[in-house]
Coordinates of C-alpha atoms and ligand atoms in Angstrom, one line a residue:
X526 CA -120.6 -45.2 -132.1
X527 CA -117.7 -44.6 -129.6
X528 CA -115.6 -41.4 -129.7
X529 CA -112.6 -43.6 -130.6
X530 CA -114.4 -44.9 -133.6
X531 CA -115.5 -41.5 -134.6
X532 CA -111.9 -40.2 -134.4
X533 CA -110.7 -43.2 -136.4
X534 CA -113.2 -42.6 -139.2
X535 CA -112.4 -38.9 -139.2
X536 CA -108.7 -39.6 -139.6
X537 CA -109.5 -41.7 -142.7
X538 CA -111.6 -38.8 -144.0
X539 CA -108.7 -36.5 -143.4
X540 CA -106.3 -38.7 -145.3
X541 CA -108.7 -38.5 -148.3
X542 CA -109.2 -34.8 -148.0
X543 CA -105.7 -33.6 -147.2
X544 CA -104.5 -34.0 -150.8
X545 CA -107.5 -32.2 -152.3
X546 CA -107.2 -28.5 -153.0
X547 CA -109.9 -26.1 -152.2
X548 CA -110.1 -25.1 -155.8
X549 CA -111.3 -28.6 -156.6
X550 CA -113.9 -28.6 -153.8
X551 CA -115.1 -25.1 -154.8
X552 CA -115.8 -26.3 -158.4
X553 CA -119.1 -27.7 -157.0
X554 CA -121.6 -24.9 -157.7
X555 CA -123.9 -26.2 -154.9
X556 CA -121.2 -25.9 -152.3
X557 CA -122.1 -22.5 -150.9
X558 CA -125.7 -23.5 -150.4
X559 CA -124.8 -26.8 -148.8
X560 CA -122.2 -25.4 -146.5
X561 CA -123.6 -22.1 -145.3
X562 CA -126.0 -21.7 -142.3
X563 CA -128.0 -18.8 -141.0
X564 CA -129.6 -17.7 -137.8
X565 CA -131.2 -14.3 -137.3
X566 CA -128.9 -11.8 -139.2
X567 CA -125.8 -14.0 -139.1
X568 CA -124.6 -16.2 -141.9
X569 CA -121.7 -18.6 -141.6
X570 CA -120.1 -19.8 -144.8
X571 CA -118.0 -22.9 -144.4
X572 CA -117.6 -23.5 -148.2
X573 CA -114.0 -22.4 -148.0
X574 CA -113.2 -25.1 -145.4
X575 CA -111.3 -28.2 -146.6
X576 CA -114.2 -30.5 -145.9
X577 CA -117.4 -31.8 -147.4
X578 CA -120.9 -32.3 -146.1
X579 CA -120.0 -35.9 -145.3
X580 CA -117.1 -34.7 -143.2
X581 CA -119.6 -32.5 -141.2
X582 CA -121.8 -35.5 -140.7
X583 CA -118.9 -37.4 -139.2
X584 CA -118.0 -34.5 -137.0
X585 CA -121.6 -34.3 -135.8
X586 CA -121.3 -38.0 -135.0
X587 CA -118.3 -37.2 -132.9
X588 CA -120.2 -34.5 -131.1
X589 CA -123.0 -36.9 -130.3
X590 CA -120.6 -39.5 -129.1
X591 CA -118.9 -36.9 -126.9
X592 CA -122.4 -36.4 -125.4
X593 CA -122.6 -32.8 -126.5
X594 CA -126.4 -32.6 -126.3
X595 CA -126.5 -33.3 -122.5
X596 CA -123.5 -31.1 -122.0
X597 CA -125.3 -28.1 -123.6
X598 CA -128.3 -28.8 -121.4
X599 CA -126.0 -28.9 -118.4
X600 CA -124.4 -25.6 -119.2
X601 CA -127.7 -23.8 -119.8
X602 CA -129.5 -25.4 -116.9
X603 CA -126.8 -24.3 -114.4
X604 CA -125.1 -27.6 -113.6
X605 CA -121.7 -27.2 -112.0
X606 CA -119.8 -27.5 -115.4
X607 CA -116.8 -25.6 -113.9
X608 CA -115.7 -28.8 -112.1
X609 CA -112.4 -27.6 -110.7
X610 CA -114.2 -24.7 -109.0
X611 CA -117.4 -26.6 -108.4
X612 CA -119.7 -24.1 -109.8
X613 CA -122.0 -23.3 -112.7
X614 CA -121.0 -21.1 -115.7
X615 CA -124.3 -19.3 -116.1
X616 CA -123.4 -16.3 -118.3
X617 CA -126.4 -17.3 -120.4
X618 CA -128.7 -16.5 -117.4
X619 CA -127.5 -12.9 -117.6
X620 CA -129.3 -12.5 -120.9
X621 CA -132.4 -14.5 -120.2
X622 CA -135.5 -12.4 -120.5
X623 CA -137.5 -11.3 -117.5
X624 CA -139.9 -13.9 -116.3
X625 CA -137.7 -16.8 -117.2
X626 CA -137.1 -19.2 -114.3
X627 CA -133.8 -20.8 -113.5
X628 CA -133.0 -22.1 -110.0
X629 CA -129.5 -22.5 -108.6
X630 CA -129.2 -24.0 -105.1
X631 CA -133.0 -23.5 -104.7
X632 CA -132.8 -19.7 -105.6
X633 CA -134.2 -18.1 -108.7
X634 CA -131.1 -16.7 -110.5
X635 CA -133.0 -14.6 -113.1
X636 CA -134.8 -12.5 -110.5
X637 CA -131.3 -11.4 -109.1
X638 CA -130.1 -10.7 -112.7
X639 CA -133.2 -8.5 -113.3
X640 CA -132.6 -6.6 -110.1
X641 CA -129.0 -5.9 -111.1
X642 CA -130.2 -4.7 -114.5
X643 CA -132.6 -2.3 -112.7
X644 CA -129.8 -1.1 -110.5
X645 CA -127.6 -0.5 -113.6
X646 CA -130.5 1.3 -115.3
X647 CA -130.8 3.7 -112.3
X648 CA -127.0 4.3 -112.4
X649 CA -127.0 5.0 -116.1
X650 CA -130.0 7.4 -115.8
X651 CA -128.3 9.2 -113.0
X652 CA -125.1 9.7 -115.0
X653 CA -126.8 10.5 -118.2
X654 CA -129.0 13.2 -116.5
X655 CA -126.0 14.7 -114.9
X656 CA -127.3 13.8 -111.4
X657 CA -124.1 12.2 -110.2
X658 CA -122.0 14.9 -108.7
X659 CA -118.3 15.0 -108.0
X660 CA -116.6 16.4 -104.8
X661 CA -117.1 20.0 -105.9
X662 CA -120.8 19.5 -106.7
X663 CA -120.3 19.5 -110.5
X664 CA -121.9 16.9 -112.7
X665 CA -119.8 13.9 -113.7
X666 CA -119.0 14.1 -117.4
X667 CA -116.1 11.5 -117.7
X668 CA -116.1 7.9 -116.7
X669 CA -112.9 5.8 -116.6
X670 CA -113.3 2.0 -116.5
X671 CA -110.4 0.5 -114.6
X672 CA -110.2 -3.3 -115.1
X673 CA -108.2 -5.9 -117.0
X674 CA -109.0 -9.1 -119.0
X675 CA -112.7 -9.9 -118.9
X676 CA -113.3 -6.7 -116.8
X677 CA -111.9 -4.6 -119.6
X678 CA -111.8 -6.3 -123.0
X679 CA -115.5 -7.0 -123.4
X680 CA -116.8 -3.5 -122.5
X681 CA -114.0 -1.9 -124.4
X682 CA -114.6 -4.0 -127.5
X683 CA -118.4 -3.5 -127.4
X684 CA -118.2 0.3 -126.7
X685 CA -115.9 0.7 -129.8
X686 CA -118.1 -1.5 -132.0
X687 CA -121.3 0.3 -131.1
X688 CA -120.2 3.9 -130.8
X689 CA -122.6 5.1 -133.4
X690 CA -125.5 3.7 -131.4
X691 CA -124.9 6.4 -128.7
X692 CA -128.3 8.0 -128.0
X693 CA -128.4 11.8 -127.5
X694 CA -129.0 11.2 -123.8
X695 CA -125.5 9.6 -123.4
X696 CA -123.6 12.2 -125.3
X697 CA -122.7 14.1 -122.1
X698 CA -120.4 11.3 -120.8
X699 CA -116.9 10.7 -122.1
X700 CA -115.7 7.1 -121.6
X701 CA -112.1 5.9 -121.2
X702 CA -110.6 2.5 -120.4
X703 CA -107.5 1.8 -118.4
X704 CA -106.0 -1.6 -117.9
X705 CA -102.2 -1.6 -118.1
X706 CA -100.5 -2.4 -114.9
X707 CA -97.6 0.0 -115.5
X708 CA -99.9 3.0 -115.4
X709 CA -99.1 4.2 -118.9
X710 CA -102.8 4.6 -119.9
X711 CA -103.7 6.2 -116.6
X712 CA -100.9 8.7 -116.3
X713 CA -101.7 10.0 -119.8
X714 CA -105.3 10.5 -118.9
X715 CA -104.6 12.0 -115.5
X716 CA -102.5 14.7 -117.1
X717 CA -105.6 16.3 -118.7
X718 CA -108.8 15.0 -117.1
X719 CA -110.7 17.2 -114.7
X720 CA -110.7 15.4 -111.3
X721 CA -113.9 17.2 -110.1
X722 CA -115.9 15.7 -113.0
X723 CA -114.3 12.3 -113.4
X724 CA -115.8 9.0 -112.0
X725 CA -113.8 5.8 -111.9
X726 CA -115.5 2.4 -112.3
X727 CA -113.4 -0.2 -110.7
X728 CA -114.3 -3.4 -112.5
X729 CA -113.0 -6.6 -111.0
X730 CA -114.7 -9.8 -110.3
X731 CA -112.3 -10.8 -107.6
X732 CA -111.4 -7.2 -106.5
X733 CA -107.9 -8.6 -105.8
X734 CA -106.3 -8.1 -109.3
X735 CA -103.1 -6.2 -108.7
X736 CA -103.2 -4.5 -112.1
X737 CA -106.6 -3.0 -111.3
X738 CA -105.9 -2.2 -107.7
X739 CA -102.6 -0.4 -108.6
X740 CA -104.5 1.8 -111.2
X741 CA -107.3 2.4 -108.7
X742 CA -104.9 3.5 -106.0
X743 CA -103.2 6.0 -108.3
X744 CA -106.5 7.4 -109.4
X745 CA -107.6 7.8 -105.8
X746 CA -104.4 9.6 -104.8
X747 CA -104.9 11.9 -107.8
X748 CA -108.3 12.8 -106.6
X749 CA -107.3 13.2 -103.0
X750 CA -104.4 15.5 -104.0
X751 CA -106.5 17.5 -106.4
X752 CA -109.4 18.0 -103.9
X753 CA -107.6 18.1 -100.6
X754 CA -110.4 15.9 -99.2
X755 CA -110.3 12.6 -97.4
X756 CA -110.3 9.3 -99.3
X757 CA -113.7 8.5 -97.7
X758 CA -115.4 11.5 -99.4
X759 CA -113.6 10.8 -102.7
X760 CA -114.7 7.1 -102.6
X761 CA -118.3 8.1 -102.2
X762 CA -118.3 10.6 -105.1
X763 CA -115.8 9.2 -107.5
X764 CA -115.8 5.4 -107.3
X765 CA -118.1 2.7 -108.4
X766 CA -117.1 -0.9 -107.8
X767 CA -118.4 -3.7 -110.0
X768 CA -117.5 -7.1 -108.4
X769 CA -118.5 -10.5 -107.2
X770 CA -116.5 -9.9 -104.0
X771 CA -118.3 -7.1 -102.1
X772 CA -116.2 -7.7 -99.0
X773 CA -113.0 -6.8 -100.8
X774 CA -114.6 -3.8 -102.5
X775 CA -115.8 -2.5 -99.2
X776 CA -112.4 -3.1 -97.6
X777 CA -110.9 -1.0 -100.4
X778 CA -113.3 1.8 -99.5
X779 CA -116.2 1.6 -102.1
X780 CA -119.4 2.3 -100.2
X781 CA -122.0 -0.5 -100.6
X782 CA -124.4 2.0 -102.3
X783 CA -121.8 2.4 -105.0
X784 CA -121.4 -1.3 -105.7
X785 CA -122.9 -3.2 -108.5
X786 CA -122.6 -6.9 -107.8
X787 CA -122.5 -10.0 -109.9
X788 CA -122.0 -13.7 -109.1
X789 CA -119.2 -16.2 -108.8
X790 CA -120.9 -18.3 -111.5
X791 CA -120.1 -15.5 -114.1
X792 CA -116.6 -16.2 -115.5
X793 CA -114.4 -13.1 -115.9
X794 CA -114.2 -13.5 -119.7
X795 CA -118.0 -14.1 -119.9
X796 CA -118.9 -11.1 -117.8
X797 CA -119.7 -8.3 -120.2
X798 CA -123.4 -9.3 -119.9
X799 CA -123.3 -8.5 -116.1
X800 CA -122.7 -5.3 -114.3
X801 CA -119.3 -5.3 -115.9
X802 CA -121.2 -4.1 -119.0
X803 CA -122.0 -0.8 -117.3
X804 CA -119.7 1.2 -119.7
X805 CA -121.6 -0.4 -122.6
X806 CA -124.9 0.7 -121.1
X807 CA -123.4 4.2 -120.5
X808 CA -122.3 4.3 -124.1
X809 CA -125.4 3.0 -125.9
X810 CA -128.1 3.5 -123.3
X811 CA -129.9 0.8 -121.4
X812 CA -132.2 -0.1 -124.3
X813 CA -129.1 -0.7 -126.5
X814 CA -127.6 -2.9 -123.8
X815 CA -130.8 -4.9 -123.6
X816 CA -130.6 -5.3 -127.4
X817 CA -127.1 -6.8 -126.9
X818 CA -128.5 -9.2 -124.3
X819 CA -131.4 -10.1 -126.6
X820 CA -129.1 -10.9 -129.5
X821 CA -127.0 -13.2 -127.2
X822 CA -130.2 -14.8 -125.8
X823 CA -131.4 -15.6 -129.3
X824 CA -128.1 -17.4 -129.9
X825 CA -128.5 -19.3 -126.6
X826 CA -131.9 -20.5 -127.7
X827 CA -130.6 -21.5 -131.1
X828 CA -127.7 -23.3 -129.4
X829 CA -130.1 -25.3 -127.2
X830 CA -132.8 -26.0 -129.8
X831 CA -131.3 -26.2 -133.3
X832 CA -130.3 -29.6 -134.7
X833 CA -126.5 -29.9 -134.9
X834 CA -126.7 -29.9 -138.7
X835 CA -127.8 -26.2 -138.6
X836 CA -126.5 -25.2 -135.3
X837 CA -124.1 -22.2 -135.8
X838 CA -121.9 -22.6 -132.7
X839 CA -121.8 -26.3 -132.9
X840 CA -120.7 -26.2 -136.6
X841 CA -118.2 -23.4 -136.0
X842 CA -116.6 -25.5 -133.2
X843 CA -116.6 -28.7 -135.2
X844 CA -115.0 -27.1 -138.2
X845 CA -112.3 -25.8 -135.8
X846 CA -111.9 -29.4 -134.5
X847 CA -111.5 -30.6 -138.1
X848 CA -108.8 -28.0 -138.8
X849 CA -106.9 -28.5 -135.5
X850 CA -107.1 -32.2 -134.9
X851 CA -107.5 -33.6 -138.3
X852 CA -105.7 -31.2 -140.7
X853 CA -103.1 -30.2 -138.1
X854 CA -103.6 -26.5 -138.4
X855 CA -102.7 -24.7 -135.2
X856 CA -102.9 -21.0 -136.0
X857 CA -106.2 -19.1 -136.2
X858 CA -106.5 -15.5 -137.5
X859 CA -109.5 -13.3 -136.6
X860 CA -110.0 -10.8 -139.4
X861 CA -112.9 -8.3 -139.1
X862 CA -113.4 -6.1 -142.2
X863 CA -114.9 -3.3 -140.1
X864 CA -112.8 -0.9 -138.1
X865 CA -115.5 -0.9 -135.4
X866 CA -114.5 -4.4 -134.5
X867 CA -110.9 -3.5 -133.9
X868 CA -110.9 -5.0 -130.4
X869 CA -112.7 -8.2 -131.3
X870 CA -109.5 -10.2 -132.0
X871 CA -108.1 -9.2 -128.5
X872 CA -111.5 -10.1 -126.9
X873 CA -111.6 -13.5 -128.7
X874 CA -107.9 -14.2 -127.8
X875 CA -108.9 -14.2 -124.1
X876 CA -112.2 -16.0 -124.7
X877 CA -110.6 -18.8 -126.6
X878 CA -107.1 -19.1 -125.3
X879 CA -107.9 -18.6 -121.6
X880 CA -110.8 -21.0 -121.9
X881 CA -109.3 -23.8 -123.9
X882 CA -105.6 -23.3 -123.6
X883 CA -105.4 -26.4 -121.5
X884 CA -103.6 -29.7 -121.8
X885 CA -105.2 -31.6 -119.0
X886 CA -108.7 -33.1 -119.1
X887 CA -111.3 -32.7 -116.5
X888 CA -110.4 -36.1 -115.0
X889 CA -106.8 -35.0 -114.6
X890 CA -105.4 -37.1 -117.5
X891 CA -103.3 -35.6 -120.3
X892 CA -105.2 -34.5 -123.4
X893 CA -104.6 -36.9 -126.2
X894 CA -105.6 -34.3 -128.8
X895 CA -104.2 -30.9 -129.5
X896 CA -106.5 -28.2 -128.0
X897 CA -106.8 -24.4 -128.6
X898 CA -104.7 -23.0 -131.4
X899 CA -102.8 -19.8 -131.3
X900 CA -105.3 -17.1 -132.0
X901 CA -104.5 -13.6 -133.1
X902 CA -106.0 -11.0 -135.4
X903 CA -106.3 -7.4 -136.6
X904 CA -108.7 -5.3 -138.7
X905 CA -108.5 -7.3 -142.0
X906 CA -107.6 -4.4 -144.4
X907 CA -104.8 -3.3 -142.0
X908 CA -103.6 -6.9 -141.6
X909 CA -103.3 -7.1 -145.4
X910 CA -100.5 -4.6 -145.1
X911 CA -98.9 -6.5 -142.2
X912 CA -99.1 -10.2 -141.9
X913 CA -101.1 -11.4 -144.9
X914 CA -97.8 -12.1 -146.7
X915 CA -97.4 -15.1 -144.3
X916 CA -101.0 -16.2 -144.9
X917 CA -100.5 -16.2 -148.7
X918 CA -96.9 -17.4 -149.1
X919 CA -95.6 -18.5 -145.7
X920 CA -95.0 -22.0 -144.6
X921 CA -97.7 -22.0 -141.9
X922 CA -101.2 -23.2 -142.4
X923 CA -103.6 -20.8 -140.9
X924 CA -107.4 -20.9 -140.6
X925 CA -109.1 -17.6 -140.8
X926 CA -112.4 -16.1 -139.7
X927 CA -113.5 -13.2 -142.0
X928 CA -116.1 -11.1 -140.2
X929 CA -118.0 -8.4 -142.1
X930 CA -121.3 -6.7 -142.1
X931 CA -123.1 -6.7 -145.5
X932 CA -124.7 -3.3 -144.9
X933 CA -123.1 -0.2 -143.5
X934 CA -123.5 3.6 -143.8
X935 CA -127.1 3.3 -145.0
X936 CA -128.4 6.8 -145.7
X937 CA -125.0 8.3 -145.3
X938 CA -122.6 9.9 -147.7
X939 CA -121.7 8.2 -151.1
X940 CA -117.9 8.2 -150.3
X941 CA -118.5 6.4 -147.1
X942 CA -120.7 3.8 -148.8
X943 CA -118.0 3.5 -151.4
X944 CA -115.5 2.8 -148.6
X945 CA -117.7 0.0 -147.2
X946 CA -117.9 -1.6 -150.7
X947 CA -114.1 -1.4 -150.9
X948 CA -113.8 -3.2 -147.6
X949 CA -116.3 -5.8 -148.7
X950 CA -114.4 -6.3 -152.0
X951 CA -111.1 -6.8 -150.2
X952 CA -112.7 -9.2 -147.8
X953 CA -114.1 -11.3 -150.6
X954 CA -110.9 -11.1 -152.6
X955 CA -108.7 -12.2 -149.8
X956 CA -110.8 -15.1 -148.8
X957 CA -110.9 -16.1 -152.5
X958 CA -107.2 -15.9 -153.0
X959 CA -106.4 -17.6 -149.8
X960 CA -108.6 -20.5 -150.9
X961 CA -107.8 -20.7 -154.6
X962 CA -104.3 -19.3 -154.8
X963 CA -103.1 -19.2 -158.4
X964 CA -106.3 -20.9 -159.4
X965 CA -108.1 -17.6 -158.9
X966 CA -106.3 -16.4 -162.0
X967 CA -106.4 -17.7 -165.5
X968 CA -103.8 -20.2 -166.8
X969 CA -102.4 -17.4 -169.0
X970 CA -101.9 -15.1 -166.1
X971 CA -99.9 -17.6 -164.1
X972 CA -98.0 -19.5 -166.8
X973 CA -94.8 -17.6 -166.7
X974 CA -94.9 -16.4 -163.1
X975 CA -91.7 -16.9 -161.1
X976 CA -91.9 -18.9 -157.9
X977 CA -92.0 -15.8 -155.7
X978 CA -95.2 -14.7 -157.6
X979 CA -97.0 -18.0 -157.0
X980 CA -99.9 -18.4 -154.6
X981 CA -100.4 -21.8 -153.0
X982 CA -103.9 -21.2 -151.8
X983 CA -105.7 -23.9 -149.8
X984 CA -105.8 -21.8 -146.6
X985 CA -109.2 -22.6 -145.1
X986 CA -111.5 -19.8 -143.9
X987 CA -115.0 -19.2 -142.6
X988 CA -116.9 -16.1 -143.6
X989 CA -119.2 -14.7 -140.9
X990 CA -121.5 -12.2 -142.7
X991 CA -123.6 -10.0 -140.4
X992 CA -126.6 -8.3 -142.1
X993 CA -125.4 -5.3 -140.2
X994 CA -123.5 -4.5 -137.0
X995 CA -126.0 -3.6 -134.3
X996 CA -126.1 -4.2 -130.6
X997 CA -128.3 -7.2 -131.3
X998 CA -126.1 -8.8 -133.9
X999 CA -123.0 -8.1 -131.8
X1000 CA -124.6 -9.9 -128.9
X1001 CA -125.3 -12.9 -131.2
X1002 CA -121.8 -12.9 -132.6
X1003 CA -120.2 -12.9 -129.1
X1004 CA -122.5 -15.7 -127.9
X1005 CA -121.7 -17.6 -131.0
X1006 CA -118.0 -17.7 -130.1
X1007 CA -118.7 -18.4 -126.4
X1008 CA -120.7 -21.5 -127.3
X1009 CA -118.1 -22.5 -129.9
X1010 CA -115.5 -22.5 -127.2
X1011 CA -117.7 -24.6 -125.0
X1012 CA -118.4 -27.2 -127.7
X1013 CA -114.7 -27.6 -128.4
X1014 CA -114.0 -28.0 -124.6
X1015 CA -116.6 -30.8 -124.5
X1016 CA -115.0 -32.6 -127.4
X1017 CA -111.5 -32.3 -125.8
X1018 CA -112.8 -33.1 -122.4
X1019 CA -111.4 -30.0 -120.7
X1020 CA -112.8 -27.4 -118.4
X1021 CA -113.1 -24.1 -120.2
X1022 CA -114.1 -22.1 -117.2
X1023 CA -111.0 -22.1 -115.0
X1024 CA -107.6 -20.4 -115.7
X1025 CA -105.2 -21.9 -113.2
X1026 CA -102.4 -21.4 -115.7
X1027 CA -102.3 -17.6 -115.0
X1028 CA -102.1 -18.0 -111.2
X1029 CA -98.4 -19.0 -110.8
X1030 CA -97.1 -16.0 -112.7
X1031 CA -99.2 -13.7 -110.3
X1032 CA -97.7 -15.4 -107.2
X1033 CA -94.2 -15.2 -108.6
X1034 CA -94.6 -11.5 -109.4
X1035 CA -95.2 -10.8 -105.7
X1036 CA -91.9 -12.4 -104.7
X1037 CA -90.1 -10.5 -107.4
X1038 CA -91.6 -7.2 -106.3
X1039 CA -90.1 -7.9 -102.9
X1040 CA -86.8 -8.5 -104.5
X1041 CA -87.0 -5.2 -106.4
X1042 CA -87.8 -3.4 -103.2
X1043 CA -84.8 -5.0 -101.5
X1044 CA -86.9 -7.1 -99.2
X1045 CA -86.0 -10.5 -100.7
X1046 CA -82.6 -12.2 -101.4
X1047 CA -82.0 -12.4 -105.2
X1048 CA -79.9 -15.6 -104.5
X1049 CA -83.2 -17.6 -104.3
X1050 CA -83.9 -17.0 -108.0
X1051 CA -82.5 -18.7 -111.1
X1052 CA -79.5 -17.1 -112.7
X1053 CA -81.4 -15.4 -115.6
X1054 CA -83.8 -13.7 -113.1
X1055 CA -80.9 -12.8 -110.8
X1056 CA -78.9 -11.3 -113.6
X1057 CA -81.7 -9.0 -114.7
X1058 CA -82.6 -8.1 -111.1
X1059 CA -79.1 -7.0 -110.4
X1060 CA -78.9 -4.9 -113.5
X1061 CA -82.3 -3.3 -112.8
X1062 CA -81.4 -2.6 -109.2
X1063 CA -78.0 -1.1 -110.2
X1064 CA -79.6 1.2 -112.8
X1065 CA -82.4 2.1 -110.3
X1066 CA -79.8 3.1 -107.7
X1067 CA -77.8 5.1 -110.2
X1068 CA -81.0 7.0 -111.1
X1069 CA -81.9 7.9 -107.5
X1070 CA -81.4 11.6 -106.8
X1071 CA -78.2 12.3 -104.8
X1072 CA -78.6 13.3 -101.2
X1073 CA -77.1 16.5 -99.8
Ligands
F6P1521 O1 -105.6 -13.3 -114.7 C1 -106.7 -13.7 -115.4 C2 -108.0 -13.1 -114.9 O2 -108.4 -13.8 -113.8 C3 -109.1 -13.2 -116.0 O3 -109.7 -14.5 -116.0 C4 -110.0 -12.1 -115.6 O4 -110.8 -11.7 -116.7 C5 -109.0 -11.0 -115.3 O5 -107.9 -11.8 -114.6 C6 -109.5 -10.0 -114.4 O6 -109.9 -10.5 -113.1 P1 -110.8 -9.6 -112.2 O7 -112.1 -9.2 -112.9 O8 -111.1 -10.5 -111.0 O9 -110.0 -8.4 -111.8

């Protein structure tokens, strides 16, 4: 069947299902069994989605018609799926076990990956054992990761999520993350960190990102001022560069012996599995990091091998397609019911929106279908006290992902175990009320309720239940979303691996910096930009200290 016919059939299916309320669908006692799927310690429950098993079959037909199967093979085999940049997107190779073979341009990729892992292992051991010394000969006890986007969000999210897996050997190192271009995070840290024992990890695939280079320059100046030593000595003792552009890293001053390299075929937002994951390995040890890779690899294999009917990333993607393209839902909330996953929404915002926030297909034509929805999120229980009002009674339809571990605090205090049950209860309650609305209550309870106390329900959600949160299950969870994004891009015919949309803003900022420094004529800008520039420049001049 052609994709056109599949879409046509799905539109008919949507016309039938749109008027049906989730309360009606959930009346089927078999629904959970029919619409939940599992792999390893991950369960995906689609029973609160506004679809049926027949809908899923039709969506799978669409995936087949869009040639998803060969597209998955192409991704995993290293074909140049990033067509606008003519390269592979081989983040999956970064988590392939030792001994696996994968050739790219005649060279075995996995051997290089394993070498980098070994280099990482040596670095981690050196730091954990207190063998990396600062300019005064003292052992480094603080590591600050300077990066942004994929060079920040992945390691930051994983380090927060897995903090409790810190082995004793890693307890001597304090980790911090700095990303913001304006220096606010860095200036706070520099006011109390000890320069003699602080190491900066400059994480940047391109090593040209101005945000990162500005923070790195400030950090280096701080060290030079504190030590009275040359930048060269400081670079050797206090900077590690993680990059795919060793030339630029060397030009900046990072000695080659302090560089951890990765490859052009690793997209920034897919890079936490590479050397960019160094902070994760520092936080949870190399064996923890390898567990993260193993969990992701298990999902990669499942993605390649499982039939679409039980394939977690494929189904997650297709359910998204159903909501976005057939039910016209264009907002997506990510709601982890576990404070350790606080940064997961931000991580997924980049992963999904930078990948699939496109309106042009690979062949250059305009997309005929809507693509990536607006994605945002927050720790679920906190969001209950913030934006859930809109989810329950607003005018917007929103699809939600509830993410929660079944087990937590095993063997720990009763009150903590009680708190986990409380979080679970809230998660289940919110998903239930969003789906059923008033129908979650008895007729008697709702009979005399005024309009402002009514709940419409019918907001679709997917529950993602982890047996527990571990490095392994986190690896699987992230890989699940990565592959979901890829599947959707195949259906929409777009390239999820470039991000040309962010380039123009960067170029424009350079021109505006010149205007702020008085080196460019403001007349060349539009009136709004000119107006603000003039005001900023006037205020800046007024704040300058008077001479004489
Ligand atoms: O501006 C977007 C982006 O290129 C992201 O794709 C990337 O993760 C981030 O900037 C950081 O890039 P780099 O690692 O090259 O500094």
